[in-house]
Amino acid sequence: MASLLALESKIISVVVVAHGREKFLPEAINSIMNQSCDAQGIEIVIVSDFYPGFIDKLQTEIPIIHVVTDKITLMEKILLGMHRSNGKYVAFLEDDDTFKPDKIKKLLSTLEEDGDIVYVHNSQKVMDSSSRILNHNFRTNTEERINFQPDLTSKREMKNILGKSPDFNLSSICVRRDIFLKTLDRMPVIVDAVDTLFFHIALSSNKKIVLLPDPLTNYRFHESQSNNLGSFSNFTGNRYDYTERYVNSLQAILKNLDGGLSKNILNGIISDTFLNLSLLSKTSDRKKMLSFIKGFIRNSKYFSARYFLLKSCLSVIYLFSPNLAKMTYYWNRSKERERLIGS
C-alpha cells in the first residue's frame, strides 16, 4: 500500500479540547509539537472556551487551528473540532493529558496497514498533577496487539477485549473521521461517556478495530478530575450525580446506535451502572435493587466470571444490609485510589 502521506495532504488531525483552564494546555500542545515523526500530514485543532495567550508565541511547522466556543459539553467541542479538521483520521487529546513522543508515528504506521481500520486505541501511563508517572494504571491495558472486526469476533474473544478497557480515555483514541461524523451528526448531545460512545460507533460500523499495547498516552489523575475522594458522604453524593449522568448518556447511546453486539454490551453496562446507583444512593430500596440484579444477570454475558461473581455478591449483601454493601463499595474504591497514587 502506498504511504498515507503520499495520498493525503492531512492524515491526522489532533483535536485538543480544553475546558475552562489553561494550566496544563501548554504541556499538552508541546507533546504534539515534539512528536518523533515528520510534521507533514499533521494538524492541531484546539477547541476551547477561552483564548490561551501562549498560542500566538508557538513556533511550529504543524498547522494550528484554534476555535473559541461557548459550547459547554465535551461532545459539542469534539464535534466542532472534527468539523473544522482536515485529517482523514482524528486523534483526541484532552487538555490535561499528553502524548508520548512516538504516538503519532505509531498511529501512522498502524493506519497504513489497512484502509478499513476505523478505530485505534492505545494503552496509557498514569501521571499526577505534577506530571510524575505513577506506578499503576486505572484499567487493564492490553499486553499484546489485538486486531478484530466485530461481526467476526466470538463472544469469548469479545469478553477478553472488553476486559482491556478499549473505550477508556478519550486521549487514547484515534478514529476515521468520515465514518464517525455520519453517526455523530445525527445523535443528540450526550453529557458523559463520550469515549464509550466512540468505541460503540466503531463496533456498530463492523469495520476493523485495533488495540495497541504501547502506552502512548499519559493520562493525568488529579483531584479536580476525581469523584472518588473524601469522606463516605462526599463520595456517595458526588459519585451518585456523576453516575446518574453517565447512565443517562449510556441510554442515549443505546437508543441511537444500530448493531446487535453493541446493544447487548451496552445493556450489560447500563444494568451494572444501575447497581452502582443503588450502592451510591443515600436511601435504600431493596425492591429496586432486586430488579436491578435481575437485569444485571440477564445482561451479563460479556462480563468476566470474576467481575460477575464479585458484583453479584455485593448486590446480594445489599438485600440483607444496604449500609454494609455501600461501605464495602466505598472501601473498594478507596483502596483502588490508594493503589493508584501509592499512598
CSV table of C-alpha atoms in Angstrom, one decimal:
chain,number,residue,atom,x,y,z
A,1,MET,CA,0.0,0.0,0.0
A,2,ALA,CA,1.3,3.5,-0.9
A,3,SER,CA,2.2,5.7,2.0
A,4,LEU,CA,-0.6,7.6,3.6
A,5,LEU,CA,1.4,10.7,3.4
A,6,ALA,CA,1.7,10.4,-0.3
A,7,LEU,CA,-2.1,10.0,-0.7
A,8,GLU,CA,-3.4,12.7,1.7
A,9,SER,CA,-2.4,16.3,2.4
A,10,LYS,CA,-3.5,15.9,6.0
A,11,ILE,CA,-3.6,12.5,7.6
A,12,ILE,CA,-4.1,13.0,11.3
A,13,SER,CA,-5.8,15.9,12.9
A,14,VAL,CA,-5.2,16.1,16.7
A,15,VAL,CA,-8.3,17.7,18.3
A,16,VAL,CA,-7.3,19.2,21.6
A,17,VAL,CA,-10.3,20.0,23.9
A,18,ALA,CA,-9.8,22.5,26.8
A,19,HIS,CA,-12.4,23.2,29.4
A,20,GLY,CA,-12.0,26.5,31.2
A,21,ARG,CA,-8.4,26.0,32.3
A,22,GLU,CA,-5.0,26.8,30.7
A,23,LYS,CA,-2.8,25.3,33.4
A,24,PHE,CA,-2.0,22.0,31.6
A,25,LEU,CA,-2.7,23.1,28.0
A,26,PRO,CA,0.9,24.2,27.0
A,27,GLU,CA,2.2,20.8,28.1
A,28,ALA,CA,-0.4,19.0,26.0
A,29,ILE,CA,0.3,21.1,22.9
A,30,ASN,CA,4.1,20.6,23.4
A,31,SER,CA,3.6,16.9,23.4
A,32,ILE,CA,2.2,17.1,19.9
A,33,MET,CA,4.8,19.5,18.6
A,34,ASN,CA,7.6,17.2,19.9
A,35,GLN,CA,6.5,14.1,18.1
A,36,SER,CA,9.2,12.0,16.6
A,37,CYS,CA,7.6,11.8,13.1
A,38,ASP,CA,7.7,14.4,10.4
A,39,ALA,CA,5.2,17.3,10.8
A,40,GLN,CA,3.9,16.8,7.3
A,41,GLY,CA,0.4,15.4,7.3
A,42,ILE,CA,-0.4,16.5,10.9
A,43,GLU,CA,-2.5,19.4,12.1
A,44,ILE,CA,-3.6,20.6,15.6
A,45,VAL,CA,-7.2,21.8,16.2
A,46,ILE,CA,-7.7,23.4,19.6
A,47,VAL,CA,-11.3,23.9,20.8
A,48,SER,CA,-11.6,25.9,24.0
A,49,ASP,CA,-14.0,28.2,25.8
A,50,PHE,CA,-11.1,30.8,26.3
A,51,TYR,CA,-8.2,32.2,24.3
A,52,PRO,CA,-4.9,30.9,25.5
A,53,GLY,CA,-2.3,33.7,25.1
A,54,PHE,CA,0.6,31.3,24.6
A,55,ILE,CA,-0.7,30.1,21.3
A,56,ASP,CA,0.4,33.2,19.4
A,57,LYS,CA,4.0,32.6,20.6
A,58,LEU,CA,4.2,29.0,19.3
A,59,GLN,CA,6.8,28.2,16.7
A,60,THR,CA,6.0,25.0,14.9
A,61,GLU,CA,5.8,23.5,11.4
A,62,ILE,CA,2.5,21.9,12.4
A,63,PRO,CA,-0.6,24.0,11.3
A,64,ILE,CA,-2.7,25.1,14.3
A,65,ILE,CA,-6.4,25.9,14.0
A,66,HIS,CA,-7.9,27.5,17.1
A,67,VAL,CA,-11.6,27.6,17.7
A,68,VAL,CA,-13.1,29.6,20.7
A,69,THR,CA,-16.6,28.5,21.5
A,70,ASP,CA,-19.3,28.9,24.1
A,71,LYS,CA,-20.3,25.2,23.8
A,72,ILE,CA,-20.4,23.6,27.2
A,73,THR,CA,-20.3,19.8,26.8
A,74,LEU,CA,-17.3,17.8,25.7
A,75,MET,CA,-19.2,16.2,22.9
A,76,GLU,CA,-20.1,19.6,21.4
A,77,LYS,CA,-16.5,20.7,21.5
A,78,ILE,CA,-15.3,17.4,19.9
A,79,LEU,CA,-17.9,17.7,17.1
A,80,LEU,CA,-16.8,21.3,16.4
A,81,GLY,CA,-13.2,20.2,16.3
A,82,MET,CA,-13.9,17.3,14.0
A,83,HIS,CA,-15.8,19.5,11.6
A,84,ARG,CA,-13.0,22.1,11.5
A,85,SER,CA,-10.3,19.4,11.0
A,86,ASN,CA,-9.0,18.3,7.6
A,87,GLY,CA,-7.4,14.9,8.5
A,88,LYS,CA,-8.7,11.6,7.3
A,89,TYR,CA,-8.2,10.4,10.9
A,90,VAL,CA,-8.7,12.3,14.2
A,91,ALA,CA,-6.8,11.7,17.4
A,92,PHE,CA,-8.1,13.3,20.5
A,93,LEU,CA,-6.2,14.9,23.4
A,94,GLU,CA,-7.8,16.4,26.5
A,95,ASP,CA,-6.1,19.5,27.9
A,96,ASP,CA,-4.6,17.7,30.9
A,97,ASP,CA,-3.2,14.7,29.1
A,98,THR,CA,-0.2,14.3,26.9
A,99,PHE,CA,1.1,12.2,24.1
A,100,LYS,CA,4.3,10.1,24.2
A,101,PRO,CA,6.8,11.3,21.5
A,102,ASP,CA,6.3,8.3,19.2
A,103,LYS,CA,2.4,8.3,19.4
A,104,ILE,CA,1.6,9.8,16.0
A,105,LYS,CA,4.4,7.8,14.3
A,106,LYS,CA,2.9,4.6,15.7
A,107,LEU,CA,-0.6,5.6,14.7
A,108,LEU,CA,0.5,6.4,11.1
A,109,SER,CA,2.3,3.0,10.7
A,110,THR,CA,-0.8,1.2,12.1
A,111,LEU,CA,-3.3,3.0,9.8
A,112,GLU,CA,-1.1,2.4,6.8
A,113,GLU,CA,-1.5,-1.3,7.2
A,114,ASP,CA,-5.2,-1.4,6.3
A,115,GLY,CA,-7.6,1.2,5.0
A,116,ASP,CA,-10.6,-0.4,6.7
A,117,ILE,CA,-9.3,0.4,10.2
A,118,VAL,CA,-11.7,2.9,11.8
A,119,TYR,CA,-10.7,2.9,15.5
A,120,VAL,CA,-7.3,2.6,17.2
A,121,HIS,CA,-6.9,2.6,21.0
A,122,ASN,CA,-3.6,2.6,22.8
A,123,SER,CA,-2.6,1.8,26.4
A,124,GLN,CA,-1.7,4.6,28.9
A,125,LYS,CA,0.5,5.6,31.7
A,126,VAL,CA,-1.0,7.5,34.6
A,127,MET,CA,0.6,10.7,35.9
A,128,ASP,CA,-0.2,13.0,38.7
A,129,SER,CA,-0.8,16.8,38.7
A,130,SER,CA,3.0,17.4,38.7
A,131,SER,CA,3.4,15.1,35.6
A,132,ARG,CA,5.0,12.4,37.7
A,133,ILE,CA,4.4,9.0,36.2
A,134,LEU,CA,2.7,6.7,38.7
A,135,ASN,CA,3.4,3.0,39.1
A,136,HIS,CA,-0.1,1.8,38.4
A,137,ASN,CA,-3.0,2.2,36.0
A,138,PHE,CA,-6.7,2.5,36.4
A,139,ARG,CA,-7.5,-0.1,33.8
A,140,THR,CA,-6.1,-3.3,32.5
A,141,ASN,CA,-4.0,-2.4,29.4
A,142,THR,CA,-3.7,-5.0,26.7
A,143,GLU,CA,-0.4,-6.8,26.8
A,144,GLU,CA,-0.3,-7.6,23.1
A,145,ARG,CA,-1.8,-6.0,20.0
A,146,ILE,CA,-5.4,-7.0,19.2
A,147,ASN,CA,-6.9,-6.7,15.7
A,148,PHE,CA,-10.6,-7.5,15.3
A,149,GLN,CA,-13.7,-7.0,13.3
A,150,PRO,CA,-16.9,-7.1,15.5
A,151,ASP,CA,-19.0,-9.3,13.3
A,152,LEU,CA,-16.2,-11.9,13.0
A,153,THR,CA,-15.4,-11.9,16.8
A,154,SER,CA,-16.7,-14.7,19.1
A,155,LYS,CA,-18.3,-13.9,22.4
A,156,ARG,CA,-15.4,-15.4,24.3
A,157,GLU,CA,-13.0,-13.1,22.3
A,158,MET,CA,-15.2,-10.1,22.9
A,159,LYS,CA,-15.2,-10.7,26.6
A,160,ASN,CA,-11.4,-10.7,26.6
A,161,ILE,CA,-11.4,-7.5,24.5
A,162,LEU,CA,-13.8,-5.7,26.8
A,163,GLY,CA,-11.6,-6.6,29.8
A,164,LYS,CA,-8.9,-4.5,28.2
A,165,SER,CA,-10.9,-1.3,28.6
A,166,PRO,CA,-10.9,-0.4,24.8
A,167,ASP,CA,-13.1,2.6,25.4
A,168,PHE,CA,-11.1,4.2,28.3
A,169,ASN,CA,-9.6,7.7,28.0
A,170,LEU,CA,-10.5,9.9,25.0
A,171,SER,CA,-6.8,10.8,24.7
A,172,SER,CA,-6.1,7.2,23.8
A,173,ILE,CA,-8.5,7.1,20.9
A,174,CYS,CA,-8.0,7.7,17.1
A,175,VAL,CA,-10.9,7.4,14.7
A,176,ARG,CA,-11.7,7.5,11.0
A,177,ARG,CA,-13.3,11.0,10.6
A,178,ASP,CA,-15.9,10.5,7.9
A,179,ILE,CA,-17.3,7.2,9.4
A,180,PHE,CA,-17.8,8.8,12.8
A,181,LEU,CA,-19.2,12.1,11.7
A,182,LYS,CA,-22.0,10.3,9.9
A,183,THR,CA,-23.2,8.9,13.2
A,184,LEU,CA,-22.3,11.8,15.5
A,185,ASP,CA,-24.1,14.4,13.3
A,186,ARG,CA,-27.5,12.6,13.8
A,187,MET,CA,-27.1,11.9,17.5
A,188,PRO,CA,-28.3,14.1,20.4
A,189,VAL,CA,-25.6,15.7,22.6
A,190,ILE,CA,-24.6,13.4,25.4
A,191,VAL,CA,-23.0,14.8,28.6
A,192,ASP,CA,-20.8,11.9,29.6
A,193,ALA,CA,-19.4,8.6,28.3
A,194,VAL,CA,-18.0,10.2,25.1
A,195,ASP,CA,-15.1,7.7,24.9
A,196,THR,CA,-17.6,4.8,25.3
A,197,LEU,CA,-19.7,6.4,22.5
A,198,PHE,CA,-16.7,6.3,20.1
A,199,PHE,CA,-16.0,2.7,20.8
A,200,HIS,CA,-19.6,1.7,20.2
A,201,ILE,CA,-19.7,3.6,17.0
A,202,ALA,CA,-16.7,1.5,15.9
A,203,LEU,CA,-18.5,-1.7,17.0
A,204,SER,CA,-21.6,-0.7,15.1
A,205,SER,CA,-19.7,0.0,11.9
A,206,ASN,CA,-18.4,-3.6,11.8
A,207,LYS,CA,-15.1,-2.3,10.4
A,208,LYS,CA,-11.7,-3.1,11.8
A,209,ILE,CA,-10.6,-2.1,15.3
A,210,VAL,CA,-7.0,-2.1,16.6
A,211,LEU,CA,-5.9,-2.1,20.3
A,212,LEU,CA,-2.3,-1.2,20.8
A,213,PRO,CA,-0.3,-2.4,23.9
A,214,ASP,CA,2.0,0.6,23.7
A,215,PRO,CA,1.4,3.2,26.4
A,216,LEU,CA,1.3,6.1,24.0
A,217,THR,CA,-0.8,8.5,26.2
A,218,ASN,CA,-0.1,9.9,29.7
A,219,TYR,CA,-3.4,10.2,31.5
A,220,ARG,CA,-3.5,12.7,34.2
A,221,PHE,CA,-5.1,11.8,37.6
A,222,HIS,CA,-5.7,14.7,39.9
A,223,GLU,CA,-8.3,15.8,42.5
A,224,SER,CA,-10.2,18.1,40.2
A,225,GLN,CA,-10.9,15.2,37.9
A,226,SER,CA,-11.8,12.6,40.5
A,227,ASN,CA,-15.2,11.8,42.0
A,228,ASN,CA,-14.0,9.1,44.4
A,229,LEU,CA,-12.2,11.3,47.0
A,230,GLY,CA,-13.1,12.4,50.5
A,231,SER,CA,-15.4,11.1,53.2
A,232,PHE,CA,-18.1,8.4,52.6
A,233,SER,CA,-20.8,11.1,52.4
A,234,ASN,CA,-18.9,13.2,49.9
A,235,PHE,CA,-18.1,10.1,47.9
A,236,THR,CA,-21.6,8.9,47.6
A,237,GLY,CA,-23.0,12.4,46.9
A,238,ASN,CA,-20.5,13.4,44.2
A,239,ARG,CA,-20.3,9.9,42.6
A,240,TYR,CA,-24.1,9.5,42.5
A,241,ASP,CA,-24.5,12.7,40.5
A,242,TYR,CA,-21.8,11.6,38.0
A,243,THR,CA,-23.1,8.0,37.8
A,244,GLU,CA,-26.7,9.3,37.1
A,245,ARG,CA,-25.4,11.4,34.2
A,246,TYR,CA,-23.3,8.6,33.0
A,247,VAL,CA,-26.2,6.1,32.8
A,248,ASN,CA,-28.4,8.7,31.1
A,249,SER,CA,-25.7,9.1,28.4
A,250,LEU,CA,-25.4,5.3,28.0
A,251,GLN,CA,-29.1,5.1,27.4
A,252,ALA,CA,-28.9,7.8,24.8
A,253,ILE,CA,-26.1,5.9,23.1
A,254,LEU,CA,-28.1,2.7,23.2
A,255,LYS,CA,-31.2,4.4,21.7
A,256,ASN,CA,-29.3,5.9,18.8
A,257,LEU,CA,-26.9,3.2,17.7
A,258,ASP,CA,-27.5,0.2,15.4
A,259,GLY,CA,-25.9,-3.2,15.8
A,260,GLY,CA,-26.9,-6.1,18.0
A,261,LEU,CA,-23.5,-6.6,19.5
A,262,SER,CA,-23.2,-3.0,20.7
A,263,LYS,CA,-26.7,-3.1,22.1
A,264,ASN,CA,-26.0,-6.3,24.0
A,265,ILE,CA,-22.8,-4.9,25.5
A,266,LEU,CA,-24.4,-1.5,26.4
A,267,ASN,CA,-27.4,-3.2,28.1
A,268,GLY,CA,-24.9,-5.0,30.3
A,269,ILE,CA,-23.0,-1.8,31.2
A,270,ILE,CA,-26.3,0.0,31.9
A,271,SER,CA,-27.5,-2.8,34.2
A,272,ASP,CA,-24.2,-2.7,36.0
A,273,THR,CA,-24.4,1.1,36.4
A,274,PHE,CA,-27.9,0.9,37.9
A,275,LEU,CA,-26.4,-1.4,40.6
A,276,ASN,CA,-23.8,1.3,41.2
A,277,LEU,CA,-26.6,3.9,41.6
A,278,SER,CA,-28.2,1.8,44.3
A,279,LEU,CA,-24.9,1.4,46.1
A,280,LEU,CA,-24.4,5.2,46.0
A,281,SER,CA,-27.9,6.3,46.9
A,282,LYS,CA,-28.5,8.0,50.2
A,283,THR,CA,-31.7,6.0,50.5
A,284,SER,CA,-32.1,2.2,50.4
A,285,ASP,CA,-34.6,0.4,48.2
A,286,ARG,CA,-34.3,-3.4,48.3
A,287,LYS,CA,-37.2,-3.9,45.8
A,288,LYS,CA,-35.5,-1.7,43.3
A,289,MET,CA,-32.1,-3.3,43.9
A,290,LEU,CA,-33.7,-6.8,43.2
A,291,SER,CA,-35.0,-5.6,39.8
A,292,PHE,CA,-31.5,-4.2,39.0
A,293,ILE,CA,-29.9,-7.6,40.0
A,294,LYS,CA,-32.3,-9.4,37.6
A,295,GLY,CA,-31.3,-7.0,34.8
A,296,PHE,CA,-27.6,-7.4,35.6
A,297,ILE,CA,-27.9,-11.2,35.5
A,298,ARG,CA,-29.9,-11.1,32.2
A,299,ASN,CA,-27.4,-8.9,30.5
A,300,SER,CA,-24.2,-10.3,32.0
A,301,LYS,CA,-22.9,-12.3,29.0
A,302,TYR,CA,-19.9,-10.0,28.3
A,303,PHE,CA,-18.7,-9.7,31.9
A,304,SER,CA,-15.8,-11.8,33.2
A,305,ALA,CA,-16.8,-14.6,35.6
A,306,ARG,CA,-14.8,-12.9,38.4
A,307,TYR,CA,-16.5,-9.5,37.9
A,308,PHE,CA,-19.9,-11.1,37.7
A,309,LEU,CA,-19.3,-13.0,40.9
A,310,LEU,CA,-18.0,-10.0,42.9
A,311,LYS,CA,-20.8,-7.7,41.7
A,312,SER,CA,-23.4,-10.3,42.4
A,313,CYS,CA,-22.1,-10.9,45.9
A,314,LEU,CA,-22.1,-7.2,46.7
A,315,SER,CA,-25.7,-6.8,45.4
A,316,VAL,CA,-26.9,-9.8,47.4
A,317,ILE,CA,-25.3,-8.3,50.6
A,318,TYR,CA,-27.3,-5.1,49.8
A,319,LEU,CA,-30.6,-7.1,50.0
A,320,PHE,CA,-29.7,-8.1,53.6
A,321,SER,CA,-27.7,-5.0,54.7
A,322,PRO,CA,-27.7,-2.0,52.4
A,323,ASN,CA,-25.3,0.0,54.6
A,324,LEU,CA,-22.8,-2.8,54.7
A,325,ALA,CA,-22.9,-3.1,50.9
A,326,LYS,CA,-22.4,0.6,50.5
A,327,MET,CA,-19.5,0.8,52.9
A,328,THR,CA,-17.9,-2.2,51.1
A,329,TYR,CA,-18.2,-0.5,47.8
A,330,TYR,CA,-16.7,2.7,49.2
A,331,TRP,CA,-13.9,0.8,50.8
A,332,ASN,CA,-13.1,-1.0,47.5
A,333,ARG,CA,-13.0,2.3,45.6
A,334,SER,CA,-10.8,3.9,48.3
A,335,LYS,CA,-8.3,1.0,48.1
A,336,GLU,CA,-8.3,1.4,44.3
A,337,ARG,CA,-7.3,5.0,44.7
A,338,GLU,CA,-4.6,4.2,47.3
A,339,ARG,CA,-3.1,1.6,45.0
A,340,LEU,CA,-3.1,4.1,42.1
A,341,ILE,CA,-1.4,7.0,43.9
A,342,GLY,CA,0.8,4.8,46.1
A,343,SER,CA,-0.4,6.2,49.4
